[in-house]
Amino acid sequence: MIAAMLLGMAVLYPLWMLATDGLAESAWVHRTDVETTVMATAMAAPMVAWMIFRGHSFRPVAEMTLAMYAGFWVLYPFLWAGMIGEMGVMMVGHVLMPVFMLLAMLLRFGEYAHAH
């Protein structure tokens, strides 16, 4: 799953950067909450494909995808309130993402503990 996520960041996120490159820095697409949601999407898309390929059903795939977004989404109220900055969201969000993913795996230990 991690390799799929890295592949998504290496392949899909640069497409977003190219698509939004000519826009002003003040454009909504350059907001931290938008950028981090797009990053999570770039990582989630290939991870979802890999999980489906590996035979996971809809619910675990949805839970894992939500876990990836949650690492950032829980920080947005603090960002919007000015209590945390862009770099804080990036750093803490990337730390929380694997923590939430681990929690999702532990909730379905039997599904993730055996070889597929």
Tab-separated table of C-alpha atoms in Angstrom:
chain	number	residue	atom	x	y	z
A	1	MET	CA	0.000	0.000	0.000
A	2	ILE	CA	2.819	2.386	0.843
A	3	ALA	CA	4.455	1.809	-2.553
A	4	ALA	CA	1.140	2.575	-4.278
A	5	MET	CA	0.811	5.772	-2.241
A	6	LEU	CA	4.325	6.890	-3.175
A	7	LEU	CA	3.608	6.098	-6.812
A	8	GLY	CA	0.522	8.291	-6.636
A	9	MET	CA	2.505	11.189	-5.206
A	10	ALA	CA	5.189	10.749	-7.863
A	11	VAL	CA	2.801	10.425	-10.817
A	12	LEU	CA	-0.572	11.993	-9.991
A	13	TYR	CA	0.322	14.969	-7.808
A	14	PRO	CA	2.684	16.490	-10.413
A	15	LEU	CA	-0.283	16.524	-12.819
A	16	TRP	CA	-2.165	18.697	-10.306
A	17	MET	CA	0.871	20.954	-9.990
A	18	LEU	CA	1.037	21.344	-13.773
A	19	ALA	CA	-2.690	22.055	-13.989
A	20	THR	CA	-2.571	24.763	-11.318
A	21	ASP	CA	0.871	26.210	-12.040
A	22	GLY	CA	-0.287	29.271	-13.966
A	23	LEU	CA	-2.821	30.354	-11.355
A	24	ALA	CA	-2.158	33.128	-8.863
A	25	GLU	CA	-0.802	32.094	-5.464
A	26	SER	CA	-3.967	33.536	-3.928
A	27	ALA	CA	-6.212	31.207	-5.978
A	28	TRP	CA	-8.360	28.793	-3.967
A	29	VAL	CA	-6.536	25.810	-5.501
A	30	HIS	CA	-3.388	26.838	-3.632
A	31	ARG	CA	-5.023	26.858	-0.191
A	32	THR	CA	-3.459	24.433	2.265
A	33	ASP	CA	-6.681	22.512	2.841
A	34	VAL	CA	-7.219	22.065	-0.901
A	35	GLU	CA	-3.594	21.100	-1.576
A	36	THR	CA	-3.445	18.525	1.207
A	37	THR	CA	-6.777	17.001	0.160
A	38	VAL	CA	-5.449	16.710	-3.399
A	39	MET	CA	-2.251	15.113	-2.046
A	40	ALA	CA	-4.280	12.601	-0.067
A	41	THR	CA	-6.331	11.867	-3.182
A	42	ALA	CA	-3.177	11.353	-5.248
A	43	MET	CA	-2.016	8.810	-2.666
A	44	ALA	CA	-5.423	7.209	-2.120
A	45	ALA	CA	-6.286	6.492	-5.764
A	46	PRO	CA	-3.486	3.983	-6.451
A	47	MET	CA	-3.832	2.560	-2.934
A	48	VAL	CA	-7.527	1.869	-3.602
A	49	ALA	CA	-6.621	0.181	-6.894
A	50	TRP	CA	-4.009	-1.963	-5.129
A	51	MET	CA	-6.370	-2.954	-2.335
A	52	ILE	CA	-9.068	-3.954	-4.827
A	53	PHE	CA	-6.481	-5.920	-6.809
A	54	ARG	CA	-5.493	-7.681	-3.578
A	55	GLY	CA	-9.088	-8.717	-2.974
A	56	HIS	CA	-10.229	-6.326	-0.247
A	57	SER	CA	-13.932	-5.586	-0.104
A	58	PHE	CA	-15.488	-2.124	-0.254
A	59	ARG	CA	-15.678	-1.437	3.476
A	60	PRO	CA	-11.961	-1.934	4.334
A	61	VAL	CA	-10.992	0.066	1.243
A	62	ALA	CA	-13.299	2.898	2.302
A	63	GLU	CA	-12.005	2.786	5.894
A	64	MET	CA	-8.386	2.932	4.764
A	65	THR	CA	-9.127	5.791	2.386
A	66	LEU	CA	-10.911	7.714	5.126
A	67	ALA	CA	-7.930	7.097	7.426
A	68	MET	CA	-5.663	8.708	4.834
A	69	TYR	CA	-7.799	11.828	4.566
A	70	ALA	CA	-8.452	12.032	8.310
A	71	GLY	CA	-4.790	12.756	9.024
A	72	PHE	CA	-5.258	16.117	7.348
A	73	TRP	CA	-8.957	16.763	7.867
A	74	VAL	CA	-8.728	16.732	11.668
A	75	LEU	CA	-6.267	19.623	11.408
A	76	TYR	CA	-8.363	21.911	9.198
A	77	PRO	CA	-10.347	23.557	12.020
A	78	PHE	CA	-7.021	24.504	13.642
A	79	LEU	CA	-5.734	25.812	10.303
A	80	TRP	CA	-8.874	27.863	9.704
A	81	ALA	CA	-8.688	29.273	13.242
A	82	GLY	CA	-5.074	30.323	12.666
A	83	MET	CA	-3.769	28.013	15.402
A	84	ILE	CA	-1.559	26.010	13.022
A	85	GLY	CA	0.162	27.050	9.817
A	86	GLU	CA	0.658	25.419	6.443
A	87	MET	CA	3.863	23.644	7.440
A	88	GLY	CA	2.272	22.394	10.647
A	89	VAL	CA	-0.620	20.875	8.698
A	90	MET	CA	1.824	19.241	6.283
A	91	MET	CA	4.060	17.799	8.997
A	92	VAL	CA	1.415	16.715	11.497
A	93	GLY	CA	-0.928	15.494	8.747
A	94	HIS	CA	1.748	13.245	7.274
A	95	VAL	CA	2.495	11.857	10.741
A	96	LEU	CA	-1.183	11.265	11.528
A	97	MET	CA	-1.907	9.566	8.207
A	98	PRO	CA	0.030	6.320	8.922
A	99	VAL	CA	-1.194	6.384	12.527
A	100	PHE	CA	-4.826	6.425	11.360
A	101	MET	CA	-4.021	3.802	8.725
A	102	LEU	CA	-2.520	1.577	11.417
A	103	LEU	CA	-5.663	2.017	13.503
A	104	ALA	CA	-7.774	1.008	10.495
A	105	MET	CA	-5.608	-2.092	10.063
A	106	LEU	CA	-5.844	-2.996	13.741
A	107	LEU	CA	-9.642	-2.751	13.577
A	108	ARG	CA	-9.545	-5.458	10.895
A	109	PHE	CA	-6.493	-7.347	12.118
A	110	GLY	CA	-7.577	-10.648	10.558
A	111	GLU	CA	-7.860	-9.094	7.122
A	112	TYR	CA	-4.416	-7.515	7.150
A	113	ALA	CA	-2.468	-10.105	9.187
A	114	HIS	CA	-2.451	-12.911	6.636
A	115	ALA	CA	-0.750	-13.278	3.279
A	116	HIS	CA	-2.994	-12.578	0.300
